[in-house]
Short mmCIF file of C-alpha atoms and ligand atoms in Angstrom, two decimals:
data_model
loop_
_atom_site.label_atom_id
_atom_site.label_comp_id
_atom_site.label_asym_id
_atom_site.label_seq_id
_atom_site.Cartn_x
_atom_site.Cartn_y
_atom_site.Cartn_z
CA MET A 1 52.55 114.20 143.40
CA VAL A 2 54.76 114.10 146.49
CA GLN A 3 54.35 110.73 148.10
CA GLU A 4 53.44 110.59 151.79
CA LYS A 5 56.16 109.07 153.95
CA ILE A 6 55.49 105.37 154.39
CA ARG A 7 55.03 104.33 158.02
CA PHE A 8 55.04 100.69 158.93
CA GLN A 9 53.19 99.30 161.91
CA PRO A 10 55.38 97.69 164.57
CA PHE A 11 54.13 94.55 166.34
CA SER A 12 51.83 93.45 163.51
CA ASN A 13 50.16 90.03 163.83
CA GLU A 14 51.12 89.07 160.28
CA PRO A 15 54.54 89.71 158.70
CA ILE A 16 54.74 92.99 156.76
CA ARG A 17 54.57 92.00 153.09
CA LEU A 18 54.39 94.26 150.04
CA VAL A 19 54.71 91.73 147.21
CA ASP A 20 52.80 88.44 147.33
CA GLU A 21 54.04 85.05 146.15
CA HIS A 22 52.67 85.65 142.64
CA GLY A 23 54.62 88.89 142.36
CA HIS A 24 51.64 91.23 142.87
CA TRP A 25 52.25 94.54 144.63
CA ILE A 26 49.70 94.37 147.47
CA ALA A 27 50.49 97.50 149.54
CA PRO A 28 48.08 100.47 149.67
CA PHE A 29 50.74 102.91 148.45
CA GLU A 30 52.98 103.30 145.38
CA HIS A 31 56.52 102.02 145.83
CA GLY A 32 57.96 104.86 143.75
CA LEU A 33 61.29 103.03 143.36
CA PRO A 34 63.34 103.60 140.20
CA ALA A 35 63.66 100.78 137.65
CA GLU A 36 67.48 100.70 137.95
CA LEU A 37 67.28 100.13 141.69
CA LEU A 38 64.72 97.33 141.29
CA GLN A 39 66.89 95.63 138.69
CA ARG A 40 69.92 96.11 140.94
CA PHE A 41 68.09 94.26 143.73
CA TYR A 42 67.51 91.37 141.32
CA ARG A 43 71.14 91.35 140.23
CA ASP A 44 72.39 91.32 143.81
CA MET A 45 69.98 88.56 144.80
CA LEU A 46 71.05 86.47 141.82
CA ALA A 47 74.73 87.12 142.60
CA ALA A 48 74.14 86.05 146.22
CA ARG A 49 72.49 82.82 145.03
CA LEU A 50 75.28 82.04 142.57
CA LEU A 51 77.91 82.81 145.22
CA ASP A 52 76.21 80.34 147.54
CA GLU A 53 76.36 77.65 144.85
CA LYS A 54 80.05 78.38 144.30
CA LEU A 55 80.80 78.12 148.02
CA VAL A 56 79.07 74.72 148.11
CA ILE A 57 81.40 73.57 145.32
CA LEU A 58 84.44 74.83 147.26
CA ILE A 59 83.49 72.77 150.30
CA ARG A 60 82.68 69.66 148.22
CA THR A 61 86.04 69.85 146.48
CA GLY A 62 87.91 70.29 149.77
CA LYS A 63 89.17 73.80 148.96
CA THR A 64 87.74 75.33 152.13
CA SER A 65 86.95 73.97 155.58
CA PHE A 66 83.66 75.68 156.39
CA ILE A 67 80.66 77.40 154.83
CA ALA A 68 77.30 78.59 156.18
CA PRO A 69 74.87 78.54 153.25
CA HIS A 70 72.80 81.69 152.84
CA ALA A 71 70.42 80.59 150.02
CA GLY A 72 66.87 81.55 151.05
CA HIS A 73 68.13 84.69 152.87
CA GLU A 74 68.85 86.72 149.68
CA ALA A 75 65.84 89.08 149.74
CA ALA A 76 66.43 89.99 153.39
CA GLN A 77 70.16 90.52 152.89
CA VAL A 78 69.90 92.54 149.67
CA GLY A 79 67.05 94.72 151.02
CA LEU A 80 69.14 95.44 154.10
CA ALA A 81 72.35 96.15 152.14
CA HIS A 82 70.63 98.79 150.04
CA ALA A 83 68.95 100.51 152.99
CA LEU A 84 72.31 101.18 154.65
CA ARG A 85 74.51 104.11 153.65
CA LYS A 86 77.50 102.14 152.47
CA GLY A 87 80.85 103.10 153.97
CA HIS A 88 79.12 105.47 156.38
CA ASP A 89 76.86 103.33 158.57
CA TRP A 90 78.44 100.34 160.31
CA LEU A 91 77.45 96.72 159.81
CA PHE A 92 77.95 94.06 162.51
CA PRO A 93 77.10 90.92 160.52
CA TYR A 94 77.03 87.21 161.35
CA TYR A 95 78.44 84.17 159.55
CA ARG A 96 75.42 83.58 157.25
CA ASP A 97 75.74 87.04 155.68
CA MET A 98 77.94 86.37 152.63
CA GLY A 99 75.15 87.59 150.32
CA LEU A 100 74.82 90.71 152.45
CA VAL A 101 78.52 91.62 152.43
CA LEU A 102 78.64 90.98 148.68
CA ALA A 103 75.72 93.38 148.13
CA MET A 104 77.49 95.88 150.44
CA GLY A 105 80.38 95.91 148.00
CA VAL A 106 82.97 93.55 149.49
CA PRO A 107 84.98 92.49 146.40
CA LEU A 108 84.58 88.87 145.28
CA LEU A 109 88.35 88.39 145.45
CA GLU A 110 88.26 89.24 149.18
CA ILE A 111 85.25 86.98 149.73
CA PHE A 112 86.99 84.01 148.13
CA GLY A 113 90.33 84.91 149.76
CA GLN A 114 88.59 84.91 153.14
CA THR A 115 86.95 81.58 152.30
CA LEU A 116 90.32 80.07 151.38
CA GLY A 117 92.26 81.84 154.17
CA ASN A 118 95.16 82.85 151.95
CA THR A 119 96.96 86.08 151.00
CA ALA A 120 93.87 87.33 149.13
CA ASP A 121 92.16 87.52 152.54
CA PRO A 122 92.30 90.97 154.20
CA ALA A 123 92.24 89.12 157.56
CA LYS A 124 95.43 87.31 156.47
CA GLY A 125 93.95 83.84 156.95
CA ARG A 126 93.48 84.34 160.68
CA GLN A 127 89.71 83.94 160.74
CA MET A 128 87.35 81.04 160.11
CA PRO A 129 85.86 80.99 156.61
CA SER A 130 82.46 82.78 156.41
CA HIS A 131 83.78 85.41 158.85
CA PRO A 132 84.26 88.44 156.57
CA GLY A 133 84.88 92.03 157.56
CA SER A 134 85.96 95.24 155.81
CA GLN A 135 87.55 98.34 157.24
CA PRO A 136 86.78 100.65 154.26
CA LEU A 137 83.17 99.46 154.07
CA HIS A 138 82.69 99.75 157.86
CA ILE A 139 81.97 96.05 158.29
CA PHE A 140 82.95 94.67 161.69
CA THR A 141 84.54 91.21 161.41
CA VAL A 142 82.13 88.37 162.17
CA CYS A 143 82.50 86.81 165.64
CA SER A 144 81.94 83.04 165.95
CA ALA A 145 80.49 83.18 169.44
CA ILE A 146 76.75 83.64 168.91
CA ALA A 147 75.43 87.11 169.92
CA SER A 148 78.85 88.26 171.18
CA HIS A 149 78.72 91.09 168.61
CA ILE A 150 75.48 92.55 170.00
CA PRO A 151 77.04 94.47 172.94
CA PRO A 152 79.87 95.80 170.70
CA ALA A 153 77.25 97.04 168.19
CA THR A 154 75.45 98.80 171.03
CA GLY A 155 78.74 100.23 172.29
CA ALA A 156 79.64 101.51 168.83
CA ALA A 157 76.20 103.09 168.48
CA ILE A 158 76.48 104.83 171.85
CA SER A 159 79.84 106.19 170.73
CA MET A 160 78.28 107.42 167.45
CA LYS A 161 75.61 109.20 169.46
CA LEU A 162 78.09 110.84 171.84
CA ARG A 163 80.32 111.92 168.97
CA ARG A 164 77.30 113.05 166.87
CA THR A 165 78.64 111.34 163.76
CA GLY A 166 75.22 110.71 162.20
CA GLU A 167 76.20 107.06 161.62
CA VAL A 168 73.99 104.09 162.47
CA ALA A 169 75.06 100.58 163.52
CA VAL A 170 73.18 97.63 162.04
CA CYS A 171 73.59 94.30 163.73
CA THR A 172 72.37 91.01 162.19
CA PHE A 173 71.93 87.59 163.81
CA GLY A 174 69.77 84.47 163.65
CA ASP A 175 66.76 83.54 165.77
CA GLY A 176 68.93 81.37 168.04
CA ALA A 177 71.04 84.40 168.99
CA THR A 178 68.03 85.98 170.71
CA SER A 179 68.27 83.28 173.42
CA GLU A 180 71.74 84.45 174.46
CA GLY A 181 72.28 86.75 177.45
CA ASP A 182 74.46 89.04 175.32
CA TRP A 183 71.48 89.70 173.07
CA HIS A 184 69.29 90.89 175.92
CA ALA A 185 72.05 92.95 177.55
CA GLY A 186 72.91 94.61 174.24
CA VAL A 187 69.33 95.39 173.20
CA ASN A 188 68.37 96.65 176.67
CA PHE A 189 71.37 98.95 176.98
CA ALA A 190 70.85 100.33 173.45
CA ALA A 191 67.18 101.06 174.21
CA VAL A 192 67.96 102.84 177.49
CA GLN A 193 70.67 104.93 175.79
CA LYS A 194 68.52 105.59 172.68
CA ALA A 195 71.53 104.48 170.66
CA PRO A 196 71.40 104.68 166.83
CA VAL A 197 71.34 100.93 166.16
CA VAL A 198 69.03 98.60 164.25
CA PHE A 199 68.96 94.97 165.39
CA VAL A 200 68.06 92.63 162.55
CA CYS A 201 67.04 89.02 163.08
CA GLU A 202 67.26 86.80 159.99
CA ASN A 203 64.80 84.28 161.34
CA ASN A 204 65.10 80.96 159.48
CA ARG A 205 63.42 79.12 162.38
CA TYR A 206 66.44 76.93 163.12
CA ALA A 207 69.50 77.25 165.34
CA ILE A 208 71.45 74.36 163.82
CA SER A 209 68.96 71.52 164.57
CA VAL A 210 66.94 73.36 167.23
CA ASN A 211 63.59 74.52 165.93
CA ILE A 212 62.37 77.94 167.04
CA SER A 213 59.53 76.29 169.02
CA ARG A 214 62.23 74.99 171.39
CA GLN A 215 64.07 78.29 171.40
CA THR A 216 61.40 80.77 172.50
CA ALA A 217 57.81 80.87 173.76
CA SER A 218 57.30 84.36 172.24
CA GLU A 219 54.83 84.44 169.33
CA ASN A 220 57.59 85.88 167.15
CA ILE A 221 60.97 87.55 167.59
CA ALA A 222 59.84 91.13 166.87
CA ILE A 223 57.53 91.15 169.88
CA LYS A 224 60.52 90.83 172.22
CA ALA A 225 61.26 94.50 171.42
CA HIS A 226 58.13 95.53 173.32
CA ALA A 227 59.72 94.56 176.65
CA TYR A 228 62.66 96.85 175.93
CA GLY A 229 60.51 99.81 174.93
CA ILE A 230 61.51 99.90 171.27
CA PRO A 231 59.55 99.11 168.07
CA GLY A 232 59.69 95.57 166.71
CA TYR A 233 58.88 95.03 163.03
CA TYR A 234 57.70 91.59 161.93
CA VAL A 235 58.59 91.35 158.23
CA ASP A 236 58.39 88.86 155.38
CA GLY A 237 62.11 88.52 154.64
CA LEU A 238 61.38 86.69 151.38
CA ASP A 239 60.09 90.03 150.09
CA VAL A 240 63.04 92.22 149.14
CA LEU A 241 60.94 95.39 148.91
CA ALA A 242 59.40 94.90 152.37
CA SER A 243 62.87 94.20 153.79
CA TYR A 244 64.32 97.29 152.10
CA LEU A 245 61.57 99.76 153.02
CA VAL A 246 61.16 98.62 156.63
CA MET A 247 64.93 98.74 157.10
CA GLN A 248 64.97 102.25 155.66
CA GLU A 249 62.36 103.35 158.16
CA ALA A 250 64.25 101.80 161.10
CA LEU A 251 67.49 103.43 159.93
CA GLU A 252 65.82 106.83 159.57
CA ARG A 253 64.40 106.51 163.09
CA ALA A 254 67.86 105.77 164.45
CA ARG A 255 69.39 108.64 162.47
CA ALA A 256 66.74 111.05 163.75
CA GLY A 257 67.77 110.27 167.36
CA GLN A 258 64.68 108.15 168.10
CA GLY A 259 66.70 105.14 169.19
CA PRO A 260 66.95 101.48 168.23
CA SER A 261 64.49 99.15 166.50
CA LEU A 262 64.31 95.41 166.16
CA VAL A 263 63.53 94.14 162.66
CA GLU A 264 62.64 90.47 162.23
CA LEU A 265 63.06 89.27 158.65
CA VAL A 266 61.41 85.85 158.31
CA VAL A 267 63.41 83.78 155.83
CA ASN A 268 64.07 80.17 154.86
CA ARG A 269 67.35 78.29 155.09
CA PHE A 270 67.60 76.19 151.93
CA GLY A 271 70.85 74.49 152.87
CA ALA A 272 72.07 72.72 155.98
CA HIS A 273 73.15 74.90 158.93
CA SER A 274 76.76 74.63 157.77
CA SER A 275 79.10 72.28 155.99
CA ALA A 276 79.47 70.44 159.33
CA ASP A 277 75.75 69.66 159.52
CA ASP A 278 73.39 67.06 158.02
CA ASP A 279 69.94 68.63 158.18
CA SER A 280 68.17 65.52 156.87
CA ARG A 281 68.50 64.18 160.43
CA TYR A 282 66.15 66.76 161.89
CA ARG A 283 63.97 68.30 159.16
CA SER A 284 61.84 66.46 156.67
CA ARG A 285 62.54 66.71 152.96
CA GLU A 286 58.86 67.68 152.51
CA GLU A 287 59.31 70.70 154.78
CA LEU A 288 62.39 71.74 152.84
CA ALA A 289 60.69 71.24 149.46
CA ALA A 290 57.77 73.44 150.62
CA GLU A 291 60.21 76.17 151.66
CA ARG A 292 62.05 75.96 148.36
CA GLN A 293 58.73 76.62 146.64
CA GLN A 294 58.77 80.06 148.29
CA ASP A 295 61.92 81.14 146.51
CA PRO A 296 62.56 84.87 147.13
CA LEU A 297 64.29 85.22 143.76
CA LEU A 298 61.35 83.76 141.89
CA ARG A 299 58.89 85.99 143.71
CA PHE A 300 60.87 89.10 142.82
CA GLN A 301 61.30 87.88 139.25
CA ARG A 302 57.49 87.65 138.94
CA PHE A 303 57.15 91.17 140.35
CA LEU A 304 59.72 92.58 137.91
CA GLU A 305 58.03 90.79 135.02
CA LYS A 306 54.76 92.55 135.85
CA GLU A 307 56.63 95.88 135.99
CA GLY A 308 58.08 95.15 132.54
CA LEU A 309 61.59 94.97 134.01
CA TRP A 310 62.42 91.27 133.57
CA ASP A 311 62.72 88.97 130.58
CA ALA A 312 64.44 85.64 130.17
CA GLN A 313 67.11 86.94 127.81
CA TRP A 314 68.12 89.76 130.16
CA ALA A 315 68.20 87.36 133.11
CA ASN A 316 70.28 84.79 131.21
CA GLU A 317 72.81 87.43 130.17
CA LEU A 318 72.97 88.68 133.74
CA LYS A 319 73.52 85.15 135.03
CA LEU A 320 76.31 84.62 132.53
CA GLU A 321 77.96 87.92 133.44
CA ILE A 322 77.84 87.18 137.19
CA SER A 323 79.04 83.60 136.69
CA LYS A 324 82.06 84.90 134.76
CA GLU A 325 82.83 87.44 137.50
CA LEU A 326 82.59 84.73 140.15
CA GLU A 327 84.82 82.33 138.23
CA ALA A 328 87.45 84.99 137.47
CA ALA A 329 87.61 86.09 141.12
CA LEU A 330 87.75 82.50 142.32
CA GLN A 331 90.60 81.61 139.94
CA GLU A 332 92.53 84.68 141.09
CA ALA A 333 91.95 83.79 144.75
CA LEU A 334 93.03 80.19 144.14
CA GLN A 335 96.36 81.51 142.80
CA ALA A 336 97.06 83.51 145.98
CA GLY A 337 99.77 82.14 148.24
CA GLU A 338 99.71 80.78 151.77
CA PRO A 339 99.76 83.51 154.43
CA ASP A 340 102.95 84.01 156.47
CA PRO A 341 102.31 82.31 159.86
CA LEU A 342 104.16 85.15 161.61
CA GLN A 343 101.28 87.47 160.67
CA MET A 344 99.31 85.93 163.51
CA PHE A 345 101.20 88.30 165.81
CA ASP A 346 100.31 91.40 163.78
CA ASP A 347 97.38 93.73 164.46
CA VAL A 348 96.65 92.29 167.91
CA TYR A 349 97.78 95.48 169.64
CA ALA A 350 98.82 98.84 168.15
CA ALA A 351 102.39 98.05 169.31
CA ARG A 352 103.43 94.42 169.82
CA PRO A 353 103.92 93.81 173.59
CA TRP A 354 106.96 91.88 174.95
CA HIS A 355 105.16 88.56 175.44
CA LEU A 356 103.92 88.47 171.81
CA GLU A 357 107.40 89.51 170.68
CA GLU A 358 108.78 86.53 172.60
CA GLN A 359 106.21 84.11 171.15
CA ARG A 360 106.85 85.47 167.67
CA ARG A 361 110.60 84.74 168.06
CA LEU A 362 109.84 81.19 169.21
CA VAL A 363 107.61 80.55 166.17
CA MET A 364 110.22 82.09 163.88
CA ASP A 365 112.91 79.77 165.32
CA GLU A 366 110.59 76.81 164.91
CA LEU A 367 109.86 77.70 161.28
CA GLN A 368 113.56 78.08 160.51
CA SER A 369 114.66 74.85 162.21
C1 LIG B 401 78.00 81.14 172.35
C2 LIG B 401 77.88 80.06 171.29
N1 LIG B 401 77.17 78.95 171.56
C3 LIG B 401 77.05 77.99 170.61
C4 LIG B 401 77.66 78.13 169.39
C5 LIG B 401 77.50 77.06 168.33
N2 LIG B 401 76.60 77.54 167.28
C6 LIG B 401 77.09 78.00 166.11
S1 LIG B 401 75.89 78.51 165.09
C7 LIG B 401 74.67 78.12 166.20
C8 LIG B 401 73.22 78.32 165.87
C9 LIG B 401 72.82 79.74 165.74
O1 LIG B 401 71.55 79.80 165.17
P1 LIG B 401 70.85 81.15 164.76
O2 LIG B 401 71.27 82.24 165.69
O3 LIG B 401 69.40 80.89 164.66
O4 LIG B 401 71.45 81.50 163.33
P2 LIG B 401 71.39 80.62 161.99
O5 LIG B 401 72.68 79.82 161.98
O6 LIG B 401 70.17 79.75 162.04
O7 LIG B 401 71.34 81.57 160.85
C10 LIG B 401 75.23 77.60 167.36
C11 LIG B 401 74.44 77.13 168.52
C12 LIG B 401 78.41 79.31 169.15
N3 LIG B 401 79.00 79.55 167.99
N4 LIG B 401 78.49 80.26 170.11
#
């Protein structure tokens, strides 16, 4: 039987959820997704979790200077990664998206190289850690200034539309980013231009220590789309299948020339905001423990178990395999050398202008003296 196209309702009062906390499929349609894809989602979510744990070790052992933990965001990030056409569509991520870029196919060696800022880093050590990017995978480098990547994502999408490339731009950010002027300018302009872009809010309800109740008076983030004349989807981002299928729909809309959407994926942030933050000063341990109970990995594990696609032995072998991959890539990245400081003058302009040439000479003299 040919399955009817799934259509999700924008501006729902409750988050769109397809799998409940016990792992039951609760939607009124068949998911129709192949077993290999479902197991791939699990693998990518597990890899994202294990990567997060590894990054925590790197900060605790002083090997890197900054991390932004992504544990609790795995279902949202993996669902999103699989909805995109990799290497074709463009991703404009933010600093908490290490699980997302991993699922998009950024090699672990590059991820660790970027974290360590050495010669294994495609950005040649010139970016903050947790600021990945990839030219071949069409991943725009993360910008530290919150929401500053929203207008560039809109601009790229307008260009895609004018050039009829069939590509879509996907731009991710946290709930705090929606309070920035850049966010409103970028979303408004994209809506007016019917640009092929999907704005994705990974809403973990905190902007560092600022709770969402002090960030916005809107009942949720998705509803903000209404004011701009575009659909806003309010989604349970702890549900990988809801995240995946809603993202697919928003991407198809954009591809079909129907313009942008805003997708709010409601997630939890298991760690502190970053390695420079102590979250015990502003959120209770009880609140955190309750959030940890709603582990997206565990929910999906329960779902797979019911589908006959998960057993402890398979999961243990998978965990071992991923752990080995992570360790091997980390050891290789740790062996990479320090980047040449003179590379800071490369890639700024197509041809190095006179003033950078002059500064480069000064640094070179300094290094040689
Ligand atoms: C323009 C700007 N203002 C302030 C900061 C400092 N800052 C870094 S992260 C952050 C919180 C952002 O929170 P949110 O958008 O909710 O994303 P989350 O970190 O919670 O995933 C702030 C205020 C910044 N980087 N840029």
